[in-house]
mmCIF file of C-alpha atoms in Angstrom:
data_model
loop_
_atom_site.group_PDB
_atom_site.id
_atom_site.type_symbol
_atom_site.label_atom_id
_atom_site.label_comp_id
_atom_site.label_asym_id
_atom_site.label_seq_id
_atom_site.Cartn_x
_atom_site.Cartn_y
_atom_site.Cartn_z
ATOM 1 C CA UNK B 1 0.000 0.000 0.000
ATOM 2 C CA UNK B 2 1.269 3.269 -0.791
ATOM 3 C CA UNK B 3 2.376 6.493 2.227
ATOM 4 C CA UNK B 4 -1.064 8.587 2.477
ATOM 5 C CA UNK B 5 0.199 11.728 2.115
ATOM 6 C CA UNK B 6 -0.340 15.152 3.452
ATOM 7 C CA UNK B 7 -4.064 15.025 3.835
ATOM 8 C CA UNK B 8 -3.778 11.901 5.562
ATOM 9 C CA UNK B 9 -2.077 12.803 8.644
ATOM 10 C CA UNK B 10 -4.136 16.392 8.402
ATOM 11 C CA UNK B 11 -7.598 14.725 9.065
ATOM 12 C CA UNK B 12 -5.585 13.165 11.854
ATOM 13 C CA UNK B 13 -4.723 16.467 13.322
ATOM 14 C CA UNK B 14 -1.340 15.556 13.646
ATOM 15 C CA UNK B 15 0.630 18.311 11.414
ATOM 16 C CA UNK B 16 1.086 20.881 14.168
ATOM 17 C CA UNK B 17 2.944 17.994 16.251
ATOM 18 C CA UNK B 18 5.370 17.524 13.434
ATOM 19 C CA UNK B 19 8.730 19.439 13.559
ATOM 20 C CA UNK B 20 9.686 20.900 9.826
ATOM 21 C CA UNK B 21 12.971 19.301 8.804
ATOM 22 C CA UNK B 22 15.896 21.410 9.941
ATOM 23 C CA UNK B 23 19.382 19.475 8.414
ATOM 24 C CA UNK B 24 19.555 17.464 5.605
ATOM 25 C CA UNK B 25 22.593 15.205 5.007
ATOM 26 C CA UNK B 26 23.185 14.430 1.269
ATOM 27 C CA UNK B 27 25.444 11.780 0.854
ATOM 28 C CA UNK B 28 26.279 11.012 -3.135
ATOM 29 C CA UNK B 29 30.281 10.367 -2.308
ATOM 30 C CA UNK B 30 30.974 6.951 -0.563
ATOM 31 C CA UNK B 31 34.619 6.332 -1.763
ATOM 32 C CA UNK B 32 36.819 7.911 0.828
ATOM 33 C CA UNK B 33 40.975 8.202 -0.318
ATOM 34 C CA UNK B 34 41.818 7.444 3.539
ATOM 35 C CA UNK B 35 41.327 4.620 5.794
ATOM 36 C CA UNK B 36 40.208 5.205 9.430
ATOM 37 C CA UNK B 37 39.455 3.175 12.050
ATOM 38 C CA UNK B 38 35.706 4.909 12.667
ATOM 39 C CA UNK B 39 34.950 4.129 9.593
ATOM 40 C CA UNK B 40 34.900 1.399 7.253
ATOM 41 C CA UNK B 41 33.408 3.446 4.107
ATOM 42 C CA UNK B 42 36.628 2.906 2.567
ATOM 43 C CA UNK B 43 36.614 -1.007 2.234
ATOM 44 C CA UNK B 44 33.405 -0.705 -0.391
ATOM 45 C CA UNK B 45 34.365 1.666 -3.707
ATOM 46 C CA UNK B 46 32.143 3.665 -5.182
ATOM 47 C CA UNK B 47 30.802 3.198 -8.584
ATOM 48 C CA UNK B 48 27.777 4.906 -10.166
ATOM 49 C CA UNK B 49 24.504 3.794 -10.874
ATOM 50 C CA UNK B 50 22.078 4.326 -13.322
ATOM 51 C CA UNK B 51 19.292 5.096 -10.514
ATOM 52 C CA UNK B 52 20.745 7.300 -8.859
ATOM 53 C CA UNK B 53 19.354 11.091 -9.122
ATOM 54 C CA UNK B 54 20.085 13.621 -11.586
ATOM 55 C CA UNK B 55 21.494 16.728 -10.883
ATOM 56 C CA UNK B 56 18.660 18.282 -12.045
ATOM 57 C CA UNK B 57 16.989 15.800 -9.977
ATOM 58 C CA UNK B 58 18.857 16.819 -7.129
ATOM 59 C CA UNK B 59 18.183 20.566 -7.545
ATOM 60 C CA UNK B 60 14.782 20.152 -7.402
ATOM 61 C CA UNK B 61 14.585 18.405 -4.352
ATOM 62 C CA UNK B 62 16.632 21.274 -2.540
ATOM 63 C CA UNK B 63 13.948 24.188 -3.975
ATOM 64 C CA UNK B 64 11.133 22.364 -3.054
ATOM 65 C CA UNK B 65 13.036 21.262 0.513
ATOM 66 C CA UNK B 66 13.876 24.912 1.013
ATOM 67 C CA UNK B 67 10.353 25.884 0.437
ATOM 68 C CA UNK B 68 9.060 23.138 2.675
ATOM 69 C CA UNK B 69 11.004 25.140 5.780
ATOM 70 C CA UNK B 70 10.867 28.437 4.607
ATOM 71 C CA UNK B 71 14.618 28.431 3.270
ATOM 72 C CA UNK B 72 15.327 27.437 7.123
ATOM 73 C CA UNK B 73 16.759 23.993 6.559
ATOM 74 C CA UNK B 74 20.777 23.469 6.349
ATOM 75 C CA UNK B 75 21.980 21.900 3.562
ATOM 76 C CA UNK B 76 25.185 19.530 4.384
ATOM 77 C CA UNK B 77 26.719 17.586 1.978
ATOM 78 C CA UNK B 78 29.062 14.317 3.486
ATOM 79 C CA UNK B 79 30.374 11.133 2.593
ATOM 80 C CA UNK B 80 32.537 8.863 2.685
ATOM 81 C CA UNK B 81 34.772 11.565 1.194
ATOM 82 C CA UNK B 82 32.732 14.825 -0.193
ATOM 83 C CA UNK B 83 35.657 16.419 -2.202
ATOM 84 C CA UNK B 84 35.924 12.894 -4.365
ATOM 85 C CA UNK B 85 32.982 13.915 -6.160
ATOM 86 C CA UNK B 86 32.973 17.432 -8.378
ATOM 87 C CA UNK B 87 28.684 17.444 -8.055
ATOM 88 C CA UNK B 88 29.009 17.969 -4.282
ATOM 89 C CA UNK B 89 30.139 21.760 -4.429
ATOM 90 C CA UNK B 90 27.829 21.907 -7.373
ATOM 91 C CA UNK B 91 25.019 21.070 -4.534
ATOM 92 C CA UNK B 92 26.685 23.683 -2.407
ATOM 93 C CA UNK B 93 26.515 26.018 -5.066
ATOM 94 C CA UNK B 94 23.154 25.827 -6.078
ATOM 95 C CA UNK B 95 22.029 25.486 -2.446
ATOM 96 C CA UNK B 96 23.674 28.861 -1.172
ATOM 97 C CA UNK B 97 22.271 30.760 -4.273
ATOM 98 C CA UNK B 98 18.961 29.735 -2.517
ATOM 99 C CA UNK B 99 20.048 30.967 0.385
ATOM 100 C CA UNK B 100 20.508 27.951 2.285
ATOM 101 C CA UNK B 101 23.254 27.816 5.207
ATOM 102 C CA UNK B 102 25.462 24.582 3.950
ATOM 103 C CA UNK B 103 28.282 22.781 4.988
ATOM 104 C CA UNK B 104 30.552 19.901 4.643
ATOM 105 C CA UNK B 105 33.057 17.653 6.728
ATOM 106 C CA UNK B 106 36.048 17.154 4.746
ATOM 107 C CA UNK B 107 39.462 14.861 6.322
ATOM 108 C CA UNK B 108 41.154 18.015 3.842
ATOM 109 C CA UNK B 109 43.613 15.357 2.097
ATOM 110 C CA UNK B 110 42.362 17.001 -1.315
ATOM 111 C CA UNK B 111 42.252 20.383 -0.068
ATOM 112 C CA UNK B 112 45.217 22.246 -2.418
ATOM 113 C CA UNK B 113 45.003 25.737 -3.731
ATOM 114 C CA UNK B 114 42.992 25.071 -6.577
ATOM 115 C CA UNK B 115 40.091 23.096 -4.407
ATOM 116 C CA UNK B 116 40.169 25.883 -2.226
ATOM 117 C CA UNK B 117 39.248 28.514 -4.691
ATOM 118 C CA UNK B 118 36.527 25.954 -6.200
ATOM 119 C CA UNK B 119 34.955 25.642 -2.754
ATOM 120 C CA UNK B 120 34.906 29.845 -2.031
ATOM 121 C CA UNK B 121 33.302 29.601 -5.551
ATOM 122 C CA UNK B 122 30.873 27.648 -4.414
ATOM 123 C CA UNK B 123 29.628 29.768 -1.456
ATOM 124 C CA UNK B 124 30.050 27.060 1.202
ATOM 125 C CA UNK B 125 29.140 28.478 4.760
ATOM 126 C CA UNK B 126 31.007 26.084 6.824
ATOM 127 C CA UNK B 127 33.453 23.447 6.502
ATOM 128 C CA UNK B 128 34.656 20.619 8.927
ATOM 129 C CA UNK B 129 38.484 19.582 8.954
ATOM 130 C CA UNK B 130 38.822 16.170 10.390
ATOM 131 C CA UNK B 131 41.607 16.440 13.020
ATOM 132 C CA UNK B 132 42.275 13.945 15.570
ATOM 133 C CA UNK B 133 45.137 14.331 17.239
ATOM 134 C CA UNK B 134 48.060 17.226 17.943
ATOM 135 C CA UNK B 135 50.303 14.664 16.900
ATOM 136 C CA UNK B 136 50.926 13.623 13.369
ATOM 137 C CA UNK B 137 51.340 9.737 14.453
ATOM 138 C CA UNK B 138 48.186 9.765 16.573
ATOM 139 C CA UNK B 139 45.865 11.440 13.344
ATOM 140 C CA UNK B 140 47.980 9.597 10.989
ATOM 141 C CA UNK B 141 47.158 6.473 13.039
ATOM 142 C CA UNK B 142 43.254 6.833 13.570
ATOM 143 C CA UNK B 143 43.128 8.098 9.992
ATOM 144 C CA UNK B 144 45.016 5.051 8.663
ATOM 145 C CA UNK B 145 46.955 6.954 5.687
ATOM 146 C CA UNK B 146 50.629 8.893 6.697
ATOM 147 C CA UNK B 147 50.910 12.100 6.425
ATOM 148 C CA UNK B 148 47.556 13.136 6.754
ATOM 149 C CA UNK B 149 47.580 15.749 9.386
ATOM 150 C CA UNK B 150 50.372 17.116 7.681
ATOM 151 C CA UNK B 151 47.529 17.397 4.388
ATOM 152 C CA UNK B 152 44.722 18.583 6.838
ATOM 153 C CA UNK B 153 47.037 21.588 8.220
ATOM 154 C CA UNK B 154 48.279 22.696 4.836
ATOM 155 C CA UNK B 155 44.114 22.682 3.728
ATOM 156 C CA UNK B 156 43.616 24.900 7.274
ATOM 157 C CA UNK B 157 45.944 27.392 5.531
ATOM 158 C CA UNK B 158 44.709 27.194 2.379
ATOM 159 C CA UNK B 159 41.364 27.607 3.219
ATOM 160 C CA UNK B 160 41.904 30.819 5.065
ATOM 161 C CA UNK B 161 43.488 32.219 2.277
ATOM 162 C CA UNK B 162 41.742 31.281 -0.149
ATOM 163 C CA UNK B 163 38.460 31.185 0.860
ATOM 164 C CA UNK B 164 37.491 34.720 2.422
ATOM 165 C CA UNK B 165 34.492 34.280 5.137
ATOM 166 C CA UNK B 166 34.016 30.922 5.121
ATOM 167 C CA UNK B 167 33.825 29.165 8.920
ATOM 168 C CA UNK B 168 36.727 26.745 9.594
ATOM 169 C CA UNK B 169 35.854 23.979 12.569
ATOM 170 C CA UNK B 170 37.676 21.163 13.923
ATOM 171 C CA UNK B 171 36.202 18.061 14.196
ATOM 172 C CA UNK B 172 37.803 15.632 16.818
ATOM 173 C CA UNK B 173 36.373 12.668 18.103
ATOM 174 C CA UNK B 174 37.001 11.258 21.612
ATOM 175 C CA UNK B 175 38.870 7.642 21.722
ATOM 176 C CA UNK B 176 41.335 6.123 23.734
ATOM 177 C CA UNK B 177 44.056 6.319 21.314
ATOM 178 C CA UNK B 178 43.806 10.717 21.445
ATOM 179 C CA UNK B 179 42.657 11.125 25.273
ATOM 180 C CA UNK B 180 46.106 12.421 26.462
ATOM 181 C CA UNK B 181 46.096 15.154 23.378
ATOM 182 C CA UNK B 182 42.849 16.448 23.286
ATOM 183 C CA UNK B 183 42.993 19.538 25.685
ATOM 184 C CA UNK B 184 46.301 20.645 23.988
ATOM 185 C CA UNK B 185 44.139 20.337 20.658
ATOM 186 C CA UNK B 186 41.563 22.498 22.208
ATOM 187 C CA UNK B 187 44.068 24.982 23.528
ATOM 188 C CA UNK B 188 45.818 25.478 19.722
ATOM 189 C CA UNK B 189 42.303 25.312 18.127
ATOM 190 C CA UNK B 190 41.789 28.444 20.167
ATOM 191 C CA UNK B 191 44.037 30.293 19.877
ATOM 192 C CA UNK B 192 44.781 29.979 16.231
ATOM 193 C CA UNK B 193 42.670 32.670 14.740
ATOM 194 C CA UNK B 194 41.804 30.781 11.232
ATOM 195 C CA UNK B 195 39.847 28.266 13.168
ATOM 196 C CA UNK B 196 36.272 29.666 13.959
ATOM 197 C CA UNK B 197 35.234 26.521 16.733
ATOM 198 C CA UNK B 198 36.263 23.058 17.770
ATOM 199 C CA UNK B 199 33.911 20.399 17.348
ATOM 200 C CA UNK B 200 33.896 17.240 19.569
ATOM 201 C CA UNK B 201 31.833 13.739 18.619
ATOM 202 C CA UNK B 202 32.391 11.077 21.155
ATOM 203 C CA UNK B 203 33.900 7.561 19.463
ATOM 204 C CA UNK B 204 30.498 5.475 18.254
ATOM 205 C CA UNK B 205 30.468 2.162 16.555
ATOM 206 C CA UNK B 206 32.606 2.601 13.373
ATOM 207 C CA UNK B 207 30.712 3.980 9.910
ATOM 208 C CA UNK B 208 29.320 1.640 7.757
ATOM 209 C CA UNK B 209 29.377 -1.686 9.778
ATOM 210 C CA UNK B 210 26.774 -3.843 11.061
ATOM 211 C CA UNK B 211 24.725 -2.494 13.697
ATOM 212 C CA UNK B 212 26.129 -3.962 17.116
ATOM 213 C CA UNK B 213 25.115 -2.317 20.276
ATOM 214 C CA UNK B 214 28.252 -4.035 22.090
ATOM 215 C CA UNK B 215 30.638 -3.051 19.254
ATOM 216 C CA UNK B 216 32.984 -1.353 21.667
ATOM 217 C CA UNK B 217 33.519 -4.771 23.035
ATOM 218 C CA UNK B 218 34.799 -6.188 20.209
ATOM 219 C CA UNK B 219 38.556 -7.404 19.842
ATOM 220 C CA UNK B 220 38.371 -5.249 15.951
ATOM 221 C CA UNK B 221 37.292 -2.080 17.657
ATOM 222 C CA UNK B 222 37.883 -1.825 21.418
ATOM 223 C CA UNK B 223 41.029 0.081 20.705
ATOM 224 C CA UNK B 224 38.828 2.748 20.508
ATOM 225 C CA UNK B 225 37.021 2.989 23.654
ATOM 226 C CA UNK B 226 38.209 4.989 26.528
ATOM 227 C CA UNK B 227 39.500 2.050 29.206
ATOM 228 C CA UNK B 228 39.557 4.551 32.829
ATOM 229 C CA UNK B 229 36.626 6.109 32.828
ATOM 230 C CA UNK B 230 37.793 8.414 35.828
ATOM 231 C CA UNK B 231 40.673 9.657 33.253
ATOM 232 C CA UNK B 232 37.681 10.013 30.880
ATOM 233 C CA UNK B 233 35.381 12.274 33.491
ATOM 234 C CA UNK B 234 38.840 14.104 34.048
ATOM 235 C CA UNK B 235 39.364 14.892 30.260
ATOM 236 C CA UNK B 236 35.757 16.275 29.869
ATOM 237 C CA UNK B 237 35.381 18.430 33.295
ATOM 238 C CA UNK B 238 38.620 19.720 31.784
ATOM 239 C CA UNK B 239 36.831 20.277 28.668
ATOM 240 C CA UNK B 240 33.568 21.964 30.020
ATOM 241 C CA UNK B 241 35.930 24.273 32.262
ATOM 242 C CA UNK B 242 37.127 25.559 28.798
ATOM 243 C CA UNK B 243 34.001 25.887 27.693
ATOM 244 C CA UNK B 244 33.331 28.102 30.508
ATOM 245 C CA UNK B 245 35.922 30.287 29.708
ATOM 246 C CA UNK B 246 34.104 31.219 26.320
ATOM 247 C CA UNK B 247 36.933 28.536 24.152
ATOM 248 C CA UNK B 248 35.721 28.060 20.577
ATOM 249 C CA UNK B 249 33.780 24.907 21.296
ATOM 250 C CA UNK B 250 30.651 24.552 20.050
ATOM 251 C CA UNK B 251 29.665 21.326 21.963
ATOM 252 C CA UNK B 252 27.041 22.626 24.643
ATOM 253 C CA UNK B 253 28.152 21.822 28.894
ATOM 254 C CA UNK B 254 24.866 19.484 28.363
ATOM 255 C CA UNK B 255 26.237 17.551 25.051
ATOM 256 C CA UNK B 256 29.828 17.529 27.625
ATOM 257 C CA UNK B 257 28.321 16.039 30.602
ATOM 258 C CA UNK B 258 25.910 13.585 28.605
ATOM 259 C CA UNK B 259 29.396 11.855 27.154
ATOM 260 C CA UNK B 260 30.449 11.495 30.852
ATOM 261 C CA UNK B 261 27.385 8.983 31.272
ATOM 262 C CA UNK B 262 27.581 7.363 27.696
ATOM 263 C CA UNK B 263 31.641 6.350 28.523
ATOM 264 C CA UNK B 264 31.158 5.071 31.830
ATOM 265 C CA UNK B 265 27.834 2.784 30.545
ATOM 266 C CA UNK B 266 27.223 2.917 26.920
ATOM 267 C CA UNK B 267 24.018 0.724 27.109
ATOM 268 C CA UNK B 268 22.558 2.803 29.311
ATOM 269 C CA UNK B 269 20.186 5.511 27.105
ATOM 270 C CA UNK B 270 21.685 8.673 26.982
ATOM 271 C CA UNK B 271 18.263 11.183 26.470
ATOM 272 C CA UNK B 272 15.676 11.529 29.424
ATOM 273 C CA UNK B 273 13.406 12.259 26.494
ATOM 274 C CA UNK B 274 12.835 10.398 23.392
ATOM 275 C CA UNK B 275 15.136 10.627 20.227
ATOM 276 C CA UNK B 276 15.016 13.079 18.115
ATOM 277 C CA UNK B 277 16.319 13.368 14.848
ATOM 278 C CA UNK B 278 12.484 13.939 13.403
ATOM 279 C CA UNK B 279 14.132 16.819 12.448
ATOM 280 C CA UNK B 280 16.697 15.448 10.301
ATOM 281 C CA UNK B 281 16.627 14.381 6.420
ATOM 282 C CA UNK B 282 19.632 12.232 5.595
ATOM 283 C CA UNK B 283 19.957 11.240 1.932
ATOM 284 C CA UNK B 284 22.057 8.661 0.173
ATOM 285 C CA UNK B 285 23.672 8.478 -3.358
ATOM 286 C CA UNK B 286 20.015 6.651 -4.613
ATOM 287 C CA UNK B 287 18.022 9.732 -3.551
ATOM 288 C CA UNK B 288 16.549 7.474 -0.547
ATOM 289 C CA UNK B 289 15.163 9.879 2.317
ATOM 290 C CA UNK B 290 15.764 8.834 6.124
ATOM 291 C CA UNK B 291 15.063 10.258 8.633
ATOM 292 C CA UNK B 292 16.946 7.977 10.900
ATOM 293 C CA UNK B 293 19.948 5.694 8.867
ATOM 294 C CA UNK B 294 19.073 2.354 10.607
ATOM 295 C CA UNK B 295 15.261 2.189 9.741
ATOM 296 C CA UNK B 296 13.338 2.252 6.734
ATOM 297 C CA UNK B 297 13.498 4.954 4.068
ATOM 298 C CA UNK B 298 10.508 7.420 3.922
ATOM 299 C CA UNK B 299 10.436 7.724 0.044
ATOM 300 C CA UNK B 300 13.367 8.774 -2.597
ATOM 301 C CA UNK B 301 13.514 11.943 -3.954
ATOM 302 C CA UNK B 302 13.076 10.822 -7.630
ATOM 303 C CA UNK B 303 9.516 9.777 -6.663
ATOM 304 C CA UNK B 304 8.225 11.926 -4.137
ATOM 305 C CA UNK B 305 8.303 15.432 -3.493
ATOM 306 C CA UNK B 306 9.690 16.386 0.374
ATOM 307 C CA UNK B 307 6.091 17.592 1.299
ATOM 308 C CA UNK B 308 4.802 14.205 0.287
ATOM 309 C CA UNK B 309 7.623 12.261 2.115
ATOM 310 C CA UNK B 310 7.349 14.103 5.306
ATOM 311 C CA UNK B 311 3.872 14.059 6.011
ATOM 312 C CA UNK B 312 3.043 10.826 5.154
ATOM 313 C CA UNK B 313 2.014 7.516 6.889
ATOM 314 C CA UNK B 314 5.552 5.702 6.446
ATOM 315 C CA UNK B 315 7.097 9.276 7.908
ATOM 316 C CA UNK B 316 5.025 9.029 10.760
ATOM 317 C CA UNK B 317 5.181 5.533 11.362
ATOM 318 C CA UNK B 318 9.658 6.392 11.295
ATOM 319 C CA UNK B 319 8.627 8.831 14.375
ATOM 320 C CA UNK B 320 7.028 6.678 16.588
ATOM 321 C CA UNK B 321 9.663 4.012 15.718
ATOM 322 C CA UNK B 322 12.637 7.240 16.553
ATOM 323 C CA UNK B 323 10.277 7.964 20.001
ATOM 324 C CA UNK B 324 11.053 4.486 21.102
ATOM 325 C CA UNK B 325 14.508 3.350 20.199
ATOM 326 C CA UNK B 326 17.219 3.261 22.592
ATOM 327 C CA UNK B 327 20.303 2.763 20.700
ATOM 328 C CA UNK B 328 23.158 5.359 21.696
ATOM 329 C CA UNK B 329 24.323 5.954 17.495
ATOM 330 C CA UNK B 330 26.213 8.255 16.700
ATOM 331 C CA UNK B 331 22.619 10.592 15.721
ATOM 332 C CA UNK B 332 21.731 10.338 19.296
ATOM 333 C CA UNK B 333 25.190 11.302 20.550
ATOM 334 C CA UNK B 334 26.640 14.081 18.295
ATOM 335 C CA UNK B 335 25.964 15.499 15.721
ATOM 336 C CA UNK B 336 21.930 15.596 15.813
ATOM 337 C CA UNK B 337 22.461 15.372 20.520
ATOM 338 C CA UNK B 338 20.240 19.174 20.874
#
């Protein structure tokens, strides 16, 4: 049977209880050039399909998206890698001419002169250098390629150059293998006037693998998790002090304190409330529409027009499924936690 749309959920007098999307992830990049141990995007290459979206396809869906919030809604385009593929900044390009905020996450590997002056062309609002350590052998390490940091400093540089206004942010995620680093991180983040805030995501189950609630457990990944938990609490007091003393970090002292009680029991639900990424459109390289990655799609923008998609019976049916899951993902956690 197919979603009812709109007028469905209107006779149920529902639409005032449903939040307008505010971020939508587009995804059409999964190749990734580096090879990091939160991730496993890089072990599956990408090659292109013959269903996937258009870019005129893909245009449309941002107008009409844009119009469904009232030109509110961010417009971030990810990966695996973004910079791999050319119709990214494209989507950046066409999104800020609409006036849409956008931004993109970027390990900065590609990030030369030339890339820089194609992403100021592009009007990007924001960009996110992946940067995981102080030291080159720790980033190097968790981003499984040498001399990595070395490329994401020289994009830093070339990016405030070249790039005018544009907001650079560091994005570091908490592990056990950058623990001892992380407040000298903060401190030259800081005080290094190209970079415009710090960014922290605490370590999740790795990108791309199968769902496992106990993955930090595991012999392939518990590398990654924090082993003394007072050391942990230490690190992030340390942290939220910083905060406190107006540091660039954008992480709210609630976001700070909630990591606290995900490290020391990561079963344990993290919310007092329910979930909430009803806000959130993430796409992927097919023009499928979710509004949480590990259930069902809600439609596919090649078939349905975001006003159709979002208030319709398999939209609202994802809600009550979001209101009642208790999995601590990496959605819950950081970068959809307020």
């Amino acid at each position: 049977m197919q979603d009812k749309p709109f007028n469905f959920l209107k006779s149920q007098s529902s639409l005032l209880d449903i939040r307008k999307p505010a971020f939508c992830c587009i995804g059409i990049s999964t190749g990734c050039i580096l090879k990091c141990k939160m991730c496993s995007v890089w072990k599956t290459k990408y090659v292109a399909m013959p269903q996937e979206p258009t870019m005129d396809e893909w245009f449309r869906f941002i107008e009409l998206a844009a119009g469904l919030t009232e030109n509110s809604i961010e417009i971030n385009v990810s990966g695996g890698e973004p910079l791999l593929d050319e119709r990214n900044l494209a989507l950046v390009k066409f999104s800020a001419k609409k006036g849409l905020s956008t931004s993109m996450p970027t390990n900065g590997f590609l990030i030369d002169k030339e890339m820089a002056y194609k992403i100021a062309d592009s009007g990007l609002s924001a960009i996110g250098i992946s940067l995981d350590g102080i030291k080159k052998d720790t980033h190097d390490f968790l981003r499984g390629v040498e001399g990595c940091h070395d490329k994401a400093m020289q994009a830093i540089d070339y990016l405030d150059r070249c790039c005018g206004n544009i907001g650079i942010g560091i994005l570091t995620t908490i592990s056990e293998k950058n623990i001892d680093e992380i407040i000298e991180l903060t401190r030259w983040a800081n005080e290094d006037n190209r970079i415009e805030t710090i960014i922290f995501q605490a370590v999740t189950q790795p990108f791309n693998t199968p769902f496992d609630d106990e993955w930090h457990d595991k012999s392939e990944y518990s590398f990654l998790w924090p082993k003394d938990i007072r050391k942990t609490h230490v690190l992030l007091d340390e942290i939220i002090k910083l905060k406190k003393m107006a540091y660039k970090i954008s992480n709210t002292v609630s976001q700070l304190e909630t990591f606290k009680k995900y490290f020391e029991n990561p079963l344990g639900f993290i919310k007092k409330d329910a979930c909430n990424v009803d806000f959130y459109m993430n796409i992927n390289q097919f023009g499928d529409v979710y509004m949480c990655p590990r259930k069902k799609a809600v439609g596919n923008i090649r078939k349905c027009t975001p006003k159709d998609m979002w208030y319709s019976e398999g939209a609202n049916q994802m809600r009550e499924e979001i209101k009642s899951c208790r999995v601590n993902c990496h959605h819950v956690l950081n970068c959809c936690y307020e």
